[in-house]
Amino acid sequence: MCCIFDLDGVLVDTAKYHYSAWKRLAKELGFEFSEQHNERLKGVSRMASLDILLEVGGITGLPEEEKQTLAAKKNAWYVEYISRMTPAEILPGVVDFLQHLKAGGVKTAVGSASRNAPLILERVGIAHFFDAVIDGNSITKAKPDPEVFLRAAQALGVPPDCCIVFEDADAGVEAARRAGMKCIRVNH
Ligand code: BG6
Ligand code: MG
């Protein structure tokens, strides 16, 4: 058996930083973005998240170029927040569990939608635990598409039905199901 971990909301609590940055963008655009709205963005890619945010704000028909500018602006704020992360922000139990798996010779991978995954793993100091990292930089289809998890299984050299996925978001649980993997949903 191998374990594949989602990053945001499973290994680290970065959802609060995503929320701060999206909220800041919404404010600039002239509307409020609640925590309840933010729930819809979990596990969803950056551009798909922007589309949901614009829908909440009732903003339609923006040209693609403008959307790219807004997403880049949000990401610059987000990167500013996560650049200050420390190992204290690893979620409880994570390091013990990863150590336990390593000691037992269980291979592990990260399967994340985020393009910032390498920076986060490096900031909180857990990159060395993983045999493979598949993230938003190397996939073409976002969760709920199974691509990220299938690529992780491939990188670990095992078939999908030998993998257990740890996920916190609906889109990720669905991606694991479509990949033919077992999935453990992690809640707060
Ligand atoms: C997921 C998060 O892990 O990554 C989403 O749950 C986020 O909220 C997505 O939108 C993409 O992240 P990034 O860092 O590439 O903008
Ligand atoms: Mg997540």
mmCIF file of C-alpha atoms and ligand atoms in Angstrom:
data_model
loop_
_atom_site.group_PDB
_atom_site.id
_atom_site.type_symbol
_atom_site.label_atom_id
_atom_site.label_comp_id
_atom_site.label_asym_id
_atom_site.label_seq_id
_atom_site.Cartn_x
_atom_site.Cartn_y
_atom_site.Cartn_z
ATOM 1 C CA MET A 1 0.000 0.000 0.000
ATOM 2 C CA CYS A 2 1.091 3.591 -0.716
ATOM 3 C CA CYS A 3 -0.305 6.821 0.698
ATOM 4 C CA ILE A 4 -1.065 9.933 -1.358
ATOM 5 C CA PHE A 5 -1.708 13.140 0.541
ATOM 6 C CA ASP A 6 -3.518 16.241 -0.567
ATOM 7 C CA LEU A 7 -1.622 19.264 0.779
ATOM 8 C CA ASP A 8 -3.915 22.211 1.565
ATOM 9 C CA GLY A 9 -6.191 21.287 4.473
ATOM 10 C CA VAL A 10 -4.624 17.837 5.011
ATOM 11 C CA LEU A 11 -0.938 18.419 5.771
ATOM 12 C CA VAL A 12 -1.075 22.170 6.409
ATOM 13 C CA ASP A 13 -3.771 24.705 7.159
ATOM 14 C CA THR A 14 -3.323 26.996 4.178
ATOM 15 C CA ALA A 15 -7.052 27.459 3.563
ATOM 16 C CA LYS A 16 -6.993 30.552 5.803
ATOM 17 C CA TYR A 17 -4.345 32.166 3.575
ATOM 18 C CA HIS A 18 -6.236 31.320 0.378
ATOM 19 C CA TYR A 19 -9.318 32.858 2.006
ATOM 20 C CA SER A 20 -7.506 36.055 3.094
ATOM 21 C CA ALA A 21 -6.168 36.588 -0.408
ATOM 22 C CA TRP A 22 -9.485 35.903 -2.178
ATOM 23 C CA LYS A 23 -11.327 38.117 0.337
ATOM 24 C CA ARG A 24 -8.851 40.915 -0.324
ATOM 25 C CA LEU A 25 -9.428 40.586 -4.075
ATOM 26 C CA ALA A 26 -13.217 40.597 -3.625
ATOM 27 C CA LYS A 27 -12.949 43.735 -1.492
ATOM 28 C CA GLU A 28 -10.960 45.470 -4.225
ATOM 29 C CA LEU A 29 -13.639 44.458 -6.702
ATOM 30 C CA GLY A 30 -16.287 45.931 -4.377
ATOM 31 C CA PHE A 31 -18.017 42.965 -2.722
ATOM 32 C CA GLU A 32 -17.806 40.803 0.381
ATOM 33 C CA PHE A 33 -16.641 37.202 0.185
ATOM 34 C CA SER A 34 -17.746 35.111 3.160
ATOM 35 C CA GLU A 35 -16.170 32.018 4.703
ATOM 36 C CA GLN A 36 -19.180 30.083 3.490
ATOM 37 C CA HIS A 37 -18.449 31.178 -0.091
ATOM 38 C CA ASN A 38 -14.839 30.166 0.456
ATOM 39 C CA GLU A 39 -15.883 26.557 1.180
ATOM 40 C CA ARG A 40 -16.703 26.266 -2.527
ATOM 41 C CA LEU A 41 -13.067 26.960 -3.450
ATOM 42 C CA LYS A 42 -11.489 24.105 -1.505
ATOM 43 C CA GLY A 43 -9.613 21.692 -3.748
ATOM 44 C CA VAL A 44 -10.555 23.754 -6.800
ATOM 45 C CA SER A 45 -7.889 25.112 -9.190
ATOM 46 C CA ARG A 46 -6.835 28.768 -9.117
ATOM 47 C CA MET A 47 -8.699 29.841 -12.272
ATOM 48 C CA ALA A 48 -11.824 27.825 -11.392
ATOM 49 C CA SER A 49 -11.736 29.474 -7.945
ATOM 50 C CA LEU A 50 -11.614 32.908 -9.586
ATOM 51 C CA ASP A 51 -14.658 32.022 -11.706
ATOM 52 C CA ILE A 52 -16.602 31.075 -8.543
ATOM 53 C CA LEU A 53 -15.517 34.312 -6.828
ATOM 54 C CA LEU A 54 -16.600 36.426 -9.815
ATOM 55 C CA GLU A 55 -19.926 34.587 -9.899
ATOM 56 C CA VAL A 56 -20.446 35.396 -6.191
ATOM 57 C CA GLY A 57 -19.703 39.065 -6.950
ATOM 58 C CA GLY A 58 -22.048 39.062 -9.951
ATOM 59 C CA ILE A 59 -19.193 40.000 -12.285
ATOM 60 C CA THR A 60 -19.591 38.499 -15.744
ATOM 61 C CA GLY A 61 -17.900 38.689 -19.129
ATOM 62 C CA LEU A 62 -14.379 39.681 -18.076
ATOM 63 C CA PRO A 63 -11.809 39.101 -20.822
ATOM 64 C CA GLU A 64 -9.366 36.219 -20.221
ATOM 65 C CA GLU A 65 -6.448 38.634 -19.912
ATOM 66 C CA GLU A 66 -8.171 40.525 -17.116
ATOM 67 C CA LYS A 67 -8.923 37.260 -15.317
ATOM 68 C CA GLN A 68 -5.273 36.235 -15.521
ATOM 69 C CA THR A 69 -4.282 39.587 -13.993
ATOM 70 C CA LEU A 70 -6.729 39.151 -11.097
ATOM 71 C CA ALA A 71 -5.552 35.567 -10.425
ATOM 72 C CA ALA A 72 -1.919 36.721 -10.469
ATOM 73 C CA LYS A 73 -2.743 39.488 -8.009
ATOM 74 C CA LYS A 74 -4.420 37.038 -5.612
ATOM 75 C CA ASN A 75 -1.501 34.659 -5.953
ATOM 76 C CA ALA A 76 1.063 37.381 -5.172
ATOM 77 C CA TRP A 77 -0.751 38.085 -1.875
ATOM 78 C CA TYR A 78 -1.062 34.366 -1.142
ATOM 79 C CA VAL A 79 2.657 33.793 -1.779
ATOM 80 C CA GLU A 80 3.425 36.709 0.550
ATOM 81 C CA TYR A 81 1.422 34.947 3.323
ATOM 82 C CA ILE A 82 2.793 31.435 2.794
ATOM 83 C CA SER A 83 6.376 32.677 2.543
ATOM 84 C CA ARG A 84 6.118 33.392 6.261
ATOM 85 C CA MET A 85 4.860 29.896 7.167
ATOM 86 C CA THR A 86 6.766 27.863 9.738
ATOM 87 C CA PRO A 87 6.727 24.170 10.787
ATOM 88 C CA ALA A 88 4.267 25.211 13.549
ATOM 89 C CA GLU A 89 1.607 25.312 10.830
ATOM 90 C CA ILE A 90 1.804 21.607 10.008
ATOM 91 C CA LEU A 91 -1.524 20.105 11.094
ATOM 92 C CA PRO A 92 -1.545 18.040 14.317
ATOM 93 C CA GLY A 93 -0.479 14.398 13.952
ATOM 94 C CA VAL A 94 0.970 14.818 10.464
ATOM 95 C CA VAL A 95 4.687 14.538 11.286
ATOM 96 C CA ASP A 96 4.150 11.535 13.599
ATOM 97 C CA PHE A 97 2.124 9.773 10.935
ATOM 98 C CA LEU A 98 4.657 10.488 8.166
ATOM 99 C CA GLN A 99 7.493 9.254 10.383
ATOM 100 C CA HIS A 100 5.511 6.119 11.166
ATOM 101 C CA LEU A 101 4.922 5.417 7.458
ATOM 102 C CA LYS A 102 8.574 6.022 6.606
ATOM 103 C CA ALA A 103 9.717 3.692 9.387
ATOM 104 C CA GLY A 104 7.368 1.027 8.010
ATOM 105 C CA GLY A 105 8.731 1.440 4.466
ATOM 106 C CA VAL A 106 5.416 2.772 3.109
ATOM 107 C CA LYS A 107 5.904 4.975 0.054
ATOM 108 C CA THR A 108 4.199 8.359 0.093
ATOM 109 C CA ALA A 109 3.376 11.127 -2.381
ATOM 110 C CA VAL A 110 1.771 14.544 -2.376
ATOM 111 C CA GLY A 111 -1.092 14.991 -4.857
ATOM 112 C CA SER A 112 -2.079 18.653 -4.820
ATOM 113 C CA ALA A 113 -3.845 21.088 -7.148
ATOM 114 C CA SER A 114 -1.594 23.879 -5.946
ATOM 115 C CA ARG A 115 1.214 25.403 -7.967
ATOM 116 C CA ASN A 116 2.644 26.648 -4.688
ATOM 117 C CA ALA A 117 3.046 23.148 -3.213
ATOM 118 C CA PRO A 118 6.881 23.071 -3.493
ATOM 119 C CA LEU A 119 7.196 26.411 -1.673
ATOM 120 C CA ILE A 120 4.843 25.302 1.134
ATOM 121 C CA LEU A 121 6.565 21.927 1.610
ATOM 122 C CA GLU A 122 9.920 23.665 1.771
ATOM 123 C CA ARG A 123 8.715 26.367 4.210
ATOM 124 C CA VAL A 124 7.238 23.887 6.693
ATOM 125 C CA GLY A 125 10.103 21.421 6.249
ATOM 126 C CA ILE A 126 8.322 18.205 5.269
ATOM 127 C CA ALA A 127 9.459 17.855 1.627
ATOM 128 C CA HIS A 128 11.963 15.116 2.547
ATOM 129 C CA PHE A 129 9.215 12.742 3.672
ATOM 130 C CA PHE A 130 7.775 12.228 0.181
ATOM 131 C CA ASP A 131 8.901 9.886 -2.583
ATOM 132 C CA ALA A 132 7.031 11.976 -5.171
ATOM 133 C CA VAL A 133 5.306 15.350 -5.419
ATOM 134 C CA ILE A 134 2.686 15.858 -8.133
ATOM 135 C CA ASP A 135 1.165 19.331 -8.029
ATOM 136 C CA GLY A 136 -0.555 22.040 -10.057
ATOM 137 C CA ASN A 137 2.636 22.651 -12.051
ATOM 138 C CA SER A 138 2.677 19.212 -13.601
ATOM 139 C CA ILE A 139 -0.971 18.400 -14.288
ATOM 140 C CA THR A 140 -3.287 19.511 -17.061
ATOM 141 C CA LYS A 141 -6.648 18.628 -15.512
ATOM 142 C CA ALA A 142 -7.735 19.795 -12.072
ATOM 143 C CA LYS A 143 -9.542 17.692 -9.429
ATOM 144 C CA PRO A 144 -12.183 16.133 -9.625
ATOM 145 C CA ASP A 145 -10.257 14.758 -12.613
ATOM 146 C CA PRO A 146 -8.149 11.830 -11.317
ATOM 147 C CA GLU A 147 -4.990 12.898 -13.203
ATOM 148 C CA VAL A 148 -3.078 14.170 -10.159
ATOM 149 C CA PHE A 149 -3.553 10.933 -8.200
ATOM 150 C CA LEU A 150 -2.941 8.647 -11.186
ATOM 151 C CA ARG A 151 0.306 10.501 -11.877
ATOM 152 C CA ALA A 152 1.299 10.113 -8.228
ATOM 153 C CA ALA A 153 0.675 6.337 -8.343
ATOM 154 C CA GLN A 154 2.729 6.158 -11.535
ATOM 155 C CA ALA A 155 5.574 8.080 -9.898
ATOM 156 C CA LEU A 156 5.491 5.641 -6.957
ATOM 157 C CA GLY A 157 5.438 2.715 -9.385
ATOM 158 C CA VAL A 158 2.235 1.129 -8.078
ATOM 159 C CA PRO A 159 -1.238 0.481 -9.531
ATOM 160 C CA PRO A 160 -4.077 2.810 -8.434
ATOM 161 C CA ASP A 161 -5.799 0.170 -6.306
ATOM 162 C CA CYS A 162 -2.700 0.014 -4.100
ATOM 163 C CA CYS A 163 -3.099 3.671 -3.093
ATOM 164 C CA ILE A 164 -4.903 5.338 -0.203
ATOM 165 C CA VAL A 165 -5.662 9.032 -0.687
ATOM 166 C CA PHE A 166 -6.036 11.492 2.213
ATOM 167 C CA GLU A 167 -8.289 14.378 1.219
ATOM 168 C CA ASP A 168 -10.316 17.201 2.751
ATOM 169 C CA ALA A 169 -12.233 18.522 -0.264
ATOM 170 C CA ASP A 170 -15.220 17.203 -2.236
ATOM 171 C CA ALA A 171 -13.339 17.623 -5.537
ATOM 172 C CA GLY A 172 -10.407 15.594 -4.185
ATOM 173 C CA VAL A 173 -12.551 12.778 -2.799
ATOM 174 C CA GLU A 174 -14.242 12.519 -6.192
ATOM 175 C CA ALA A 175 -10.835 12.514 -7.952
ATOM 176 C CA ALA A 176 -9.676 9.617 -5.738
ATOM 177 C CA ARG A 177 -12.880 7.703 -6.460
ATOM 178 C CA ARG A 178 -12.432 8.195 -10.213
ATOM 179 C CA ALA A 179 -8.801 7.069 -9.912
ATOM 180 C CA GLY A 180 -10.013 3.793 -8.375
ATOM 181 C CA MET A 181 -8.261 4.481 -5.082
ATOM 182 C CA LYS A 182 -9.361 4.175 -1.483
ATOM 183 C CA CYS A 183 -9.905 7.552 0.166
ATOM 184 C CA ILE A 184 -9.832 8.735 3.744
ATOM 185 C CA ARG A 185 -11.555 12.047 4.229
ATOM 186 C CA VAL A 186 -9.834 14.312 6.715
ATOM 187 C CA ASN A 187 -12.051 16.774 8.539
ATOM 188 C CA HIS A 188 -11.217 19.422 11.079
HETATM 189 C C1 BG6 B 1 -5.805 23.534 -3.697
HETATM 190 C C2 BG6 B 1 -6.584 24.424 -2.750
HETATM 191 O O1 BG6 B 1 -4.988 22.660 -2.965
HETATM 192 O O2 BG6 B 1 -4.985 24.315 -4.561
HETATM 193 C C3 BG6 B 1 -7.384 25.437 -3.548
HETATM 194 O O3 BG6 B 1 -7.449 23.647 -1.954
HETATM 195 C C4 BG6 B 1 -6.454 26.218 -4.480
HETATM 196 O O4 BG6 B 1 -8.035 26.310 -2.657
HETATM 197 C C5 BG6 B 1 -5.691 25.244 -5.383
HETATM 198 O O5 BG6 B 1 -7.205 27.119 -5.291
HETATM 199 C C6 BG6 B 1 -4.697 25.948 -6.314
HETATM 200 O O6 BG6 B 1 -3.708 26.553 -5.536
HETATM 201 P P1 BG6 B 1 -2.637 27.597 -6.051
HETATM 202 O O7 BG6 B 1 -1.668 27.703 -4.905
HETATM 203 O O8 BG6 B 1 -1.978 26.998 -7.273
HETATM 204 O O9 BG6 B 1 -3.341 28.863 -6.376
HETATM 205 MG MG MG B 2 -7.251 20.195 0.280
#
